[in-house]
C-alpha cells in the first residue's frame, strides 16, 4: 500500500495468487481497479486499455508505450506482506 503526492495505491491478493491494483487519484477521488501481476523485479504491474501501471516501494509509474505519463515518488509505503516486528515493553516476561 502506498501514497504519492497525487495518488493512493494498493496491491491486494485473494490468497490464491490473484492480484488486484486499486488506485485512487487524490484530486478528484477517481478510483481504478485492475487485475495486477507480480513482475520479476519485485514490482507489480497492471494494464488498462492505454496505460501501464507499475507499483514499487519507491514509485508509481504510469506509461503509454515508451512514453512516461507520470513518475510519482512514494511519500509513504507499507508492505503488509512482511510481518511487523514484535516490540516488547520493559518488564514483559511473556514467552516467545
N, CA, C and O atoms as a printed pandas DataFrame, in Angstrom:
     atom_number atom_name residue_name chain_id  residue_number  x_coord  y_coord  z_coord
0              1         N          UNK        A               1    0.847   -1.167    0.000
1              2        CA          UNK        A               1    0.000    0.000    0.000
2              3         C          UNK        A               1    0.892    1.228    0.000
3              4         O          UNK        A               1    1.837    1.320    0.783
4              5         N          UNK        A               2    0.584    2.179   -0.889
5              6        CA          UNK        A               2    1.440    3.351   -0.979
6              7         C          UNK        A               2    0.671    4.614   -1.294
7              8         O          UNK        A               2   -0.491    4.592   -1.700
8              9         N          UNK        A               3    1.367    5.710   -1.091
9             10        CA          UNK        A               3    0.767    7.021   -1.353
10            11         C          UNK        A               3    1.832    7.891   -2.003
11            12         O          UNK        A               3    2.995    7.892   -1.599
12            13         N          UNK        A               4    1.405    8.629   -3.016
13            14        CA          UNK        A               4    2.253    9.636   -3.638
14            15         C          UNK        A               4    1.574   10.981   -3.409
15            16         O          UNK        A               4    0.530   11.048   -2.759
16            17         N          UNK        A               5    2.150   12.031   -3.929
17            18        CA          UNK        A               5    1.522   13.345   -3.796
18            19         C          UNK        A               5    0.192   13.408   -4.545
19            20         O          UNK        A               5   -0.675   14.212   -4.200
20            21         N          UNK        A               6    0.023   12.560   -5.575
21            22        CA          UNK        A               6   -1.171   12.618   -6.415
22            23         C          UNK        A               6   -2.090   11.405   -6.303
23            24         O          UNK        A               6   -3.248   11.466   -6.718
24            25         N          UNK        A               7   -1.589   10.310   -5.751
25            26        CA          UNK        A               7   -2.335    9.052   -5.798
26            27         C          UNK        A               7   -2.206    8.242   -4.516
27            28         O          UNK        A               7   -1.280    8.417   -3.724
28            29         N          UNK        A               8   -3.167    7.355   -4.346
29            30        CA          UNK        A               8   -3.114    6.335   -3.305
30            31         C          UNK        A               8   -3.297    4.997   -4.022
31            32         O          UNK        A               8   -4.221    4.848   -4.822
32            33         N          UNK        A               9   -2.423    4.020   -3.743
33            34        CA          UNK        A               9   -2.481    2.737   -4.447
34            35         C          UNK        A               9   -2.333    1.578   -3.471
35            36         O          UNK        A               9   -1.714    1.701   -2.414
36            37         N          UNK        A              10   -2.918    0.456   -3.856
37            38        CA          UNK        A              10   -2.767   -0.777   -3.087
38            39         C          UNK        A              10   -2.752   -1.950   -4.062
39            40         O          UNK        A              10   -3.459   -1.945   -5.070
40            41         N          UNK        A              11   -1.949   -2.936   -3.753
41            42        CA          UNK        A              11   -1.982   -4.209   -4.464
42            43         C          UNK        A              11   -2.559   -5.203   -3.474
43            44         O          UNK        A              11   -2.003   -5.425   -2.398
44            45         N          UNK        A              12   -3.677   -5.795   -3.848
45            46        CA          UNK        A              12   -4.379   -6.727   -2.968
46            47         C          UNK        A              12   -4.323   -8.122   -3.565
47            48         O          UNK        A              12   -4.217   -8.282   -4.781
48            49         N          UNK        A              13   -4.394   -9.129   -2.708
49            50        CA          UNK        A              13   -4.422  -10.517   -3.163
50            51         C          UNK        A              13   -5.564  -11.251   -2.489
51            52         O          UNK        A              13   -5.985  -10.903   -1.386
52            53         N          UNK        A              14   -6.049  -12.261   -3.163
53            54        CA          UNK        A              14   -7.115  -13.080   -2.582
54            55         C          UNK        A              14   -6.544  -14.314   -1.883
55            56         O          UNK        A              14   -7.304  -15.161   -1.414
56            57         N          UNK        A              15   -5.215  -14.426   -1.807
57            58        CA          UNK        A              15   -4.583  -15.564   -1.144
58            59         C          UNK        A              15   -4.422  -16.766   -2.049
59            60         O          UNK        A              15   -3.810  -17.757   -1.650
60            61         N          UNK        A              16   -4.958  -16.704   -3.267
61            62        CA          UNK        A              16   -4.838  -17.817   -4.209
62            63         C          UNK        A              16   -3.957  -17.461   -5.401
63            64         O          UNK        A              16   -3.958  -18.159   -6.415
64            65         N          UNK        A              17   -3.206  -16.370   -5.273
65            66        CA          UNK        A              17   -2.309  -15.977   -6.345
66            67         C          UNK        A              17   -2.881  -14.959   -7.315
67            68         O          UNK        A              17   -2.214  -14.595   -8.284
68            69         N          UNK        A              18   -4.093  -14.494   -7.080
69            70        CA          UNK        A              18   -4.703  -13.465   -7.919
70            71         C          UNK        A              18   -4.491  -12.108   -7.249
71            72         O          UNK        A              18   -4.772  -11.939   -6.063
72            73         N          UNK        A              19   -3.992  -11.146   -8.025
73            74        CA          UNK        A              19   -3.705   -9.814   -7.505
74            75         C          UNK        A              19   -4.596   -8.781   -8.173
75            76         O          UNK        A              19   -5.110   -8.984   -9.273
76            77         N          UNK        A              20   -4.762   -7.666   -7.469
77            78        CA          UNK        A              20   -5.589   -6.578   -7.968
78            79         C          UNK        A              20   -4.921   -5.250   -7.639
79            80         O          UNK        A              20   -4.455   -5.037   -6.519
80            81         N          UNK        A              21   -4.879   -4.364   -8.622
81            82        CA          UNK        A              21   -4.399   -2.996   -8.442
82            83         C          UNK        A              21   -5.605   -2.147   -8.076
83            84         O          UNK        A              21   -6.622   -2.170   -8.771
84            85         N          UNK        A              22   -5.494   -1.409   -7.001
85            86        CA          UNK        A              22   -6.547   -0.472   -6.597
86            87         C          UNK        A              22   -5.904    0.894   -6.434
87            88         O          UNK        A              22   -5.084    1.104   -5.540
88            89         N          UNK        A              23   -6.283    1.818   -7.303
89            90        CA          UNK        A              23   -5.684    3.140   -7.285
90            91         C          UNK        A              23   -6.738    4.220   -7.167
91            92         O          UNK        A              23   -7.867    4.067   -7.635
92            93         N          UNK        A              24   -6.346    5.323   -6.526
93            94        CA          UNK        A              24   -7.249    6.465   -6.420
94            95         C          UNK        A              24   -6.455    7.742   -6.690
95            96         O          UNK        A              24   -5.424    7.993   -6.067
96            97         N          UNK        A              25   -6.952    8.537   -7.626
97            98        CA          UNK        A              25   -6.386    9.854   -7.885
98            99         C          UNK        A              25   -6.918   10.788   -6.809
99           100         O          UNK        A              25   -8.132   10.930   -6.664
100          101         N          UNK        A              26   -6.041   11.420   -6.059
101          102        CA          UNK        A              26   -6.448   12.209   -4.904
102          103         C          UNK        A              26   -7.195   13.491   -5.284
103          104         O          UNK        A              26   -8.029   13.962   -4.511
104          105         N          UNK        A              27   -6.914   14.060   -6.452
105          106        CA          UNK        A              27   -7.523   15.342   -6.823
106          107         C          UNK        A              27   -9.044   15.261   -6.943
107          108         O          UNK        A              27   -9.749   16.193   -6.555
108          109         N          UNK        A              28   -9.553   14.144   -7.481
109          110        CA          UNK        A              28  -10.999   14.016   -7.649
110          111         C          UNK        A              28  -11.550   12.697   -7.099
111          112         O          UNK        A              28  -12.723   12.373   -7.284
112          113         N          UNK        A              29  -10.689   11.954   -6.427
113          114        CA          UNK        A              29  -11.049   10.683   -5.798
114          115         C          UNK        A              29  -11.544    9.637   -6.803
115          116         O          UNK        A              29  -12.304    8.738   -6.444
116          117         N          UNK        A              30  -11.112    9.758   -8.055
117          118        CA          UNK        A              30  -11.448    8.760   -9.072
118          119         C          UNK        A              30  -10.735    7.450   -8.741
119          120         O          UNK        A              30   -9.545    7.446   -8.427
120          121         N          UNK        A              31  -11.466    6.345   -8.814
121          122        CA          UNK        A              31  -10.939    5.037   -8.434
122          123         C          UNK        A              31  -10.764    4.177   -9.676
123          124         O          UNK        A              31  -11.584    4.210  -10.593
124          125         N          UNK        A              32   -9.680    3.408   -9.690
125          126        CA          UNK        A              32   -9.407    2.467  -10.771
126          127         C          UNK        A              32   -9.038    1.122  -10.162
127          128         O          UNK        A              32   -8.154    1.044   -9.308
128          129         N          UNK        A              33   -9.711    0.070  -10.598
129          130        CA          UNK        A              33   -9.424   -1.291  -10.136
130          131         C          UNK        A              33   -9.122   -2.130  -11.369
131          132         O          UNK        A              33   -9.920   -2.197  -12.305
132          133         N          UNK        A              34   -7.945   -2.777  -11.353
133          134        CA          UNK        A              34   -7.497   -3.595  -12.479
134          135         C          UNK        A              34   -6.860   -4.887  -11.971
135          136         O          UNK        A              34   -6.356   -4.926  -10.848
136          137         N          UNK        A              35   -6.877   -5.938  -12.782
137          138        CA          UNK        A              35   -6.088   -7.121  -12.432
138          139         C          UNK        A              35   -4.615   -6.724  -12.410
139          140         O          UNK        A              35   -4.181   -5.906  -13.221
140          141         N          UNK        A              36   -3.851   -7.292  -11.495
141          142        CA          UNK        A              36   -2.426   -6.985  -11.381
142          143         C          UNK        A              36   -1.624   -8.277  -11.441
143          144         O          UNK        A              36   -2.159   -9.373  -11.273
144          145         N          UNK        A              37   -0.331   -8.118  -11.685
145          146        CA          UNK        A              37    0.560   -9.278  -11.746
146          147         C          UNK        A              37    1.898   -8.929  -11.109
147          148         O          UNK        A              37    2.379   -7.803  -11.239
148          149         N          UNK        A              38    2.497   -9.894  -10.423
149          150        CA          UNK        A              38    3.848   -9.660   -9.901
150          151         C          UNK        A              38    4.835   -9.672  -11.065
151          152         O          UNK        A              38    4.680  -10.436  -12.018
152          153         N          UNK        A              39    5.843   -8.822  -10.977
153          154        CA          UNK        A              39    6.869   -8.746  -12.014
154          155         C          UNK        A              39    8.168   -9.331  -11.469
155          156         O          UNK        A              39    8.344   -9.425  -10.254
156          157         N          UNK        A              40    9.056   -9.714  -12.337
157          158        CA          UNK        A              40   10.300  -10.364  -11.920
158          159         C          UNK        A              40   11.216   -9.451  -11.111
159          160         O          UNK        A              40   12.093   -9.942  -10.400
160          161         N          UNK        A              41   11.034   -8.138  -11.202
161          162        CA          UNK        A              41   11.890   -7.191  -10.473
162          163         C          UNK        A              41   11.341   -6.829   -9.097
163          164         O          UNK        A              41   11.869   -5.933   -8.437
164          165         N          UNK        A              42   10.275   -7.523   -8.653
165          166        CA          UNK        A              42    9.699   -7.255   -7.334
166          167         C          UNK        A              42    8.589   -6.227   -7.351
167          168         O          UNK        A              42    7.960   -5.989   -6.320
168          169         N          UNK        A              43    8.334   -5.614   -8.490
169          170        CA          UNK        A              43    7.248   -4.648   -8.635
170          171         C          UNK        A              43    5.956   -5.388   -8.978
171          172         O          UNK        A              43    5.951   -6.604   -9.167
172          173         N          UNK        A              44    4.864   -4.633   -9.053
173          174        CA          UNK        A              44    3.599   -5.168   -9.546
174          175         C          UNK        A              44    3.175   -4.321  -10.725
175          176         O          UNK        A              44    3.417   -3.114  -10.752
176          177         N          UNK        A              45    2.540   -4.951  -11.700
177          178        CA          UNK        A              45    2.081   -4.256  -12.882
178          179         C          UNK        A              45    0.599   -4.463  -13.105
179          180         O          UNK        A              45    0.035   -5.490  -12.726
180          181         N          UNK        A              46   -0.022   -3.480  -13.722
181          182        CA          UNK        A              46   -1.432   -3.554  -14.120
182          183         C          UNK        A              46   -1.556   -2.802  -15.434
183          184         O          UNK        A              46   -0.736   -1.939  -15.746
184          185         N          UNK        A              47   -2.586   -3.136  -16.200
185          186        CA          UNK        A              47   -2.717   -2.521  -17.508
186          187         C          UNK        A              47   -4.175   -2.216  -17.814
187          188         O          UNK        A              47   -5.047   -3.075  -17.678
188          189         N          UNK        A              48   -4.428   -0.958  -18.236
189          190        CA          UNK        A              48   -5.741   -0.589  -18.764
190          191         C          UNK        A              48   -5.616   -0.607  -20.284
191          192         O          UNK        A              48   -4.604   -1.069  -20.810
192          193         N          UNK        A              49   -6.613   -0.118  -20.989
193          194        CA          UNK        A              49   -6.533   -0.097  -22.455
194          195         C          UNK        A              49   -5.312    0.656  -22.960
195          196         O          UNK        A              49   -4.633    0.201  -23.881
196          197         N          UNK        A              50   -5.031    1.804  -22.359
197          198        CA          UNK        A              50   -3.977    2.676  -22.877
198          199         C          UNK        A              50   -2.779    2.872  -21.964
199          200         O          UNK        A              50   -1.737    3.352  -22.411
200          201         N          UNK        A              51   -2.907    2.509  -20.693
201          202        CA          UNK        A              51   -1.887    2.865  -19.712
202          203         C          UNK        A              51   -1.401    1.632  -18.958
203          204         O          UNK        A              51   -2.185    0.768  -18.565
204          205         N          UNK        A              52   -0.066    1.575  -18.765
205          206        CA          UNK        A              52    0.543    0.557  -17.902
206          207         C          UNK        A              52    0.878    1.209  -16.571
207          208         O          UNK        A              52    1.424    2.311  -16.533
208          209         N          UNK        A              53    0.551    0.528  -15.480
209          210        CA          UNK        A              53    0.800    0.995  -14.118
210          211         C          UNK        A              53    1.827    0.075  -13.485
211          212         O          UNK        A              53    1.644   -1.143  -13.475
212          213         N          UNK        A              54    2.905    0.638  -12.955
213          214        CA          UNK        A              54    3.921   -0.142  -12.251
214          215         C          UNK        A              54    4.045    0.424  -10.843
215          216         O          UNK        A              54    4.255    1.622  -10.653
216          217         N          UNK        A              55    3.910   -0.471   -9.854
217          218        CA          UNK        A              55    3.963   -0.074   -8.446
218          219         C          UNK        A              55    5.179   -0.725   -7.800
219          220         O          UNK        A              55    5.368   -1.938   -7.893
220          221         N          UNK        A              56    5.994    0.085   -7.150
221          222        CA          UNK        A              56    7.114   -0.422   -6.351
222          223         C          UNK        A              56    7.115    0.317   -5.024
223          224         O          UNK        A              56    6.309    1.225   -4.816
224          225         N          UNK        A              57    7.995   -0.056   -4.142
225          226        CA          UNK        A              57    8.120    0.630   -2.857
226          227         C          UNK        A              57    8.610    2.064   -3.046
227          228         O          UNK        A              57    8.437    2.897   -2.157
228          229         N          UNK        A              58    9.214    2.356   -4.182
229          230        CA          UNK        A              58    9.778    3.680   -4.433
230          231         C          UNK        A              58    8.894    4.605   -5.251
231          232         O          UNK        A              58    8.964    5.824   -5.092
232          233         N          UNK        A              59    8.036    4.029   -6.154
233          234        CA          UNK        A              59    7.282    4.907   -7.042
234          235         C          UNK        A              59    6.076    4.224   -7.664
235          236         O          UNK        A              59    5.946    3.000   -7.654
236          237         N          UNK        A              60    5.194    5.067   -8.211
237          238        CA          UNK        A              60    4.103    4.664   -9.082
238          239         C          UNK        A              60    4.439    5.238  -10.447
239          240         O          UNK        A              60    4.578    6.452  -10.600
240          241         N          UNK        A              61    4.570    4.370  -11.437
241          242        CA          UNK        A              61    4.960    4.779  -12.776
242          243         C          UNK        A              61    3.823    4.472  -13.745
243          244         O          UNK        A              61    3.359    3.335  -13.821
244          245         N          UNK        A              62    3.373    5.490  -14.489
245          246        CA          UNK        A              62    2.329    5.332  -15.494
246          247         C          UNK        A              62    2.955    5.584  -16.856
247          248         O          UNK        A              62    3.546    6.637  -17.095
248          249         N          UNK        A              63    2.821    4.601  -17.752
249          250        CA          UNK        A              63    3.401    4.718  -19.075
250          251         C          UNK        A              63    2.371    4.359  -20.144
251          252         O          UNK        A              63    1.415    3.626  -19.893
252          253         N          UNK        A              64    2.592    4.893  -21.332
253          254        CA          UNK        A              64    1.814    4.536  -22.519
254          255         C          UNK        A              64    2.837    4.222  -23.598
255          256         O          UNK        A              64    3.421    5.128  -24.193
256          257         N          UNK        A              65    3.050    2.943  -23.848
257          258        CA          UNK        A              65    4.142    2.556  -24.742
258          259         C          UNK        A              65    5.457    2.935  -24.096
259          260         O          UNK        A              65    5.727    2.549  -22.959
260          261         N          UNK        A              66    6.285    3.696  -24.818
261          262        CA          UNK        A              66    7.570    4.142  -24.265
262          263         C          UNK        A              66    7.472    5.516  -23.599
263          264         O          UNK        A              66    8.451    6.008  -23.038
264          265         N          UNK        A              67    6.295    6.131  -23.663
265          266        CA          UNK        A              67    6.113    7.478  -23.101
266          267         C          UNK        A              67    5.748    7.400  -21.615
267          268         O          UNK        A              67    4.827    6.676  -21.238
268          269         N          UNK        A              68    6.461    8.138  -20.785
269          270        CA          UNK        A              68    6.158    8.223  -19.354
270          271         C          UNK        A              68    5.093    9.293  -19.159
271          272         O          UNK        A              68    5.303   10.462  -19.483
272          273         N          UNK        A              69    3.947    8.877  -18.625
273          274        CA          UNK        A              69    2.856    9.820  -18.353
274          275         C          UNK        A              69    3.029   10.477  -16.994
275          276         O          UNK        A              69    2.861   11.688  -16.851
276          277         N          UNK        A              70    3.367    9.666  -15.998
277          278        CA          UNK        A              70    3.614   10.177  -14.639
278          279         C          UNK        A              70    4.623    9.268  -13.962
279          280         O          UNK        A              70    4.584    8.048  -14.119
280          281         N          UNK        A              71    5.514    9.867  -13.217
281          282        CA          UNK        A              71    6.513    9.159  -12.426
282          283         C          UNK        A              71    6.416    9.754  -11.022
283          284         O          UNK        A              71    7.027   10.780  -10.726
284          285         N          UNK        A              72    5.633    9.088  -10.160
285          286        CA          UNK        A              72    5.300    9.640   -8.850
286          287         C          UNK        A              72    6.080    8.928   -7.743
287          288         O          UNK        A              72    5.851    7.742   -7.507
288          289         N          UNK        A              73    6.991    9.617   -7.063
289          290        CA          UNK        A              73    7.700    9.004   -5.938
290          291         C          UNK        A              73    6.745    8.698   -4.787
291          292         O          UNK        A              73    5.832    9.474   -4.507
292          293         N          UNK        A              74    6.958    7.579   -4.130
293          294        CA          UNK        A              74    6.160    7.227   -2.953
294          295         C          UNK        A              74    6.546    8.140   -1.800
295          296         O          UNK        A              74    7.728    8.314   -1.504
296          297         N          UNK        A              75    5.551    8.716   -1.159
297          298        CA          UNK        A              75    5.790    9.504    0.047
298          299         C          UNK        A              75    5.557    8.655    1.285
299          300         O          UNK        A              75    6.039    8.978    2.371
300          301         N          UNK        A              76    4.813    7.565    1.114
301          302        CA          UNK        A              76    4.524    6.637    2.203
302          303         C          UNK        A              76    4.294    5.267    1.575
303          304         O          UNK        A              76    3.588    5.156    0.572
304          305         N          UNK        A              77    4.882    4.227    2.155
305          306        CA          UNK        A              77    4.713    2.878    1.618
306          307         C          UNK        A              77    4.794    1.874    2.755
307          308         O          UNK        A              77    5.687    1.952    3.598
308          309         N          UNK        A              78    3.858    0.933    2.778
309          310        CA          UNK        A              78    3.853   -0.139    3.770
310          311         C          UNK        A              78    3.637   -1.455    3.045
311          312         O          UNK        A              78    2.703   -1.593    2.255
312          313         N          UNK        A              79    4.501   -2.417    3.316
313          314        CA          UNK        A              79    4.355   -3.759    2.733
314          315         C          UNK        A              79    3.724   -4.646    3.796
315          316         O          UNK        A              79    4.407   -5.129    4.698
316          317         N          UNK        A              80    2.430   -4.855    3.685
317          318        CA          UNK        A              80    1.710   -5.648    4.684
318          319         C          UNK        A              80    1.959   -7.142    4.543
319          320         O          UNK        A              80    1.507   -7.918    5.384
320          321         N          UNK        A              81    2.671   -7.564    3.495
321          322        CA          UNK        A              81    3.000   -8.987    3.364
322          323         C          UNK        A              81    4.183   -9.362    4.250
323          324         O          UNK        A              81    4.441  -10.542    4.484
324          325         N          UNK        A              82    4.900   -8.354    4.740
325          326        CA          UNK        A              82    6.023   -8.580    5.655
326          327         C          UNK        A              82    5.531   -8.351    7.075
327          328         O          UNK        A              82    5.040   -7.265    7.382
328          329         N          UNK        A              83    5.650   -9.358    7.962
329          330        CA          UNK        A              83    5.169   -9.175    9.339
330          331         C          UNK        A              83    5.878   -8.024   10.036
331          332         O          UNK        A              83    7.083   -7.828    9.874
332          333         N          UNK        A              84    5.127   -7.280   10.800
333          334        CA          UNK        A              84    5.696   -6.180   11.587
334          335         C          UNK        A              84    6.549   -6.754   12.715
335          336         O          UNK        A              84    6.232   -7.815   13.252
336          337         N          UNK        A              85    7.619   -6.065   13.076
337          338        CA          UNK        A              85    8.438   -6.556   14.183
338          339         C          UNK        A              85    7.672   -6.513   15.505
339          340         O          UNK        A              85    6.830   -5.643   15.723
340          341         N          UNK        A              86    7.978   -7.459   16.369
341          342        CA          UNK        A              86    7.355   -7.509   17.688
342          343         C          UNK        A              86    8.147   -6.595   18.608
343          344         O          UNK        A              86    9.364   -6.730   18.731
344          345         N          UNK        A              87    7.455   -5.666   19.251
345          346        CA          UNK        A              87    8.095   -4.740   20.180
346          347         C          UNK        A              87    7.642   -5.110   21.579
347          348         O          UNK        A              87    6.448   -5.120   21.877
348          349         N          UNK        A              88    8.600   -5.411   22.428
349          350        CA          UNK        A              88    8.277   -5.795   23.805
350          351         C          UNK        A              88    8.519   -4.610   24.727
351          352         O          UNK        A              88    9.472   -3.850   24.555
352          353         N          UNK        A              89    7.656   -4.471   25.688
353          354        CA          UNK        A              89    7.802   -3.440   26.704
354          355         C          UNK        A              89    8.780   -3.927   27.773
355          356         O          UNK        A              89    8.927   -5.130   27.988
356          357         N          UNK        A              90    9.433   -3.003   28.425
357          358        CA          UNK        A              90   10.337   -3.353   29.513
358          359         C          UNK        A              90    9.547   -4.117   30.574
359          360         O          UNK        A              90    8.448   -3.707   30.949
360          361         N          UNK        A              91   10.093   -5.202   31.047
361          362        CA          UNK        A              91    9.426   -5.989   32.072
362          363         C          UNK        A              91    8.473   -7.035   31.516
363          364         O          UNK        A              91    7.880   -7.790   32.286
364          365         N          UNK        A              92    8.313   -7.098   30.208
365          366        CA          UNK        A              92    7.426   -8.103   29.595
366          367         C          UNK        A              92    8.089   -9.466   29.729
367          368         O          UNK        A              92    9.181   -9.677   29.201
368          369         N          UNK        A              93    7.448  -10.381   30.421
369          370        CA          UNK        A              93    8.018  -11.713   30.655
370          371         C          UNK        A              93    7.300  -12.792   29.894
371          372         O          UNK        A              93    7.453  -13.977   30.191
372          373         N          UNK        A              94    6.494  -12.381   28.886
373          374        CA          UNK        A              94    5.768  -13.398   28.118
374          375         C          UNK        A              94    6.731  -14.229   27.309
375          376         O          UNK        A              94    7.801  -13.768   26.913
376          377         N          UNK        A              95    6.337  -15.451   27.072
377          378        CA          UNK        A              95    7.184  -16.381   26.301
378          379         C          UNK        A              95    7.228  -15.945   24.857
379          380         O          UNK        A              95    6.309  -15.293   24.360
380          381         N          UNK        A              96    8.298  -16.308   24.194
381          382        CA          UNK        A              96    8.281  -16.082   22.795
382          383         C          UNK        A              96    9.450  -15.508   22.211
383          384         O          UNK        A              96    9.492  -15.290   21.001
